[in-house]
Phi, psi and omega in degrees: 000135195279158180309321182293321170309309185302311175300311180304320188286326180293316187299316178299319175294310185295329180264006170076035173255139180279149186280092175277158177292321189284319173309315178293325181294313176301314186289309180300325183285316175305313173290331169297314184289328186287333182287333182251009176247139182296322189279344176072013179241140174231163173265163180299316185293329170301316182289304189294333168294316177294315170302321175288328183296327178268016164078014191256111190286071160249124185287143175316316169311300179309313176304309188289330176281333178284325180298324172301306178294323176294330181282328179293323182273340175111350181299320171236157179247128175265136168267166185288345181263024172065022183260160171237156166194156189297145189300327191274353179280000000 
């Protein structure tokens, strides 16, 4: 298991979420992108673009729904600039 996936799994456990494959893919992508981005924040389009580039078939609609759930439970934080980051970063 990659370090990003292990961290993503830990975030889900801390926030009481079941470890589903789409959540795991999305959270590990956010963690990966936050390590290469100075602001530690990523937009939905950046997340979706990275998922598409790595052949992960998640639609933009599904991504929005999952991000809304992750935000509601506190696993991710939404900023005013419509970016997201993992809550513990």
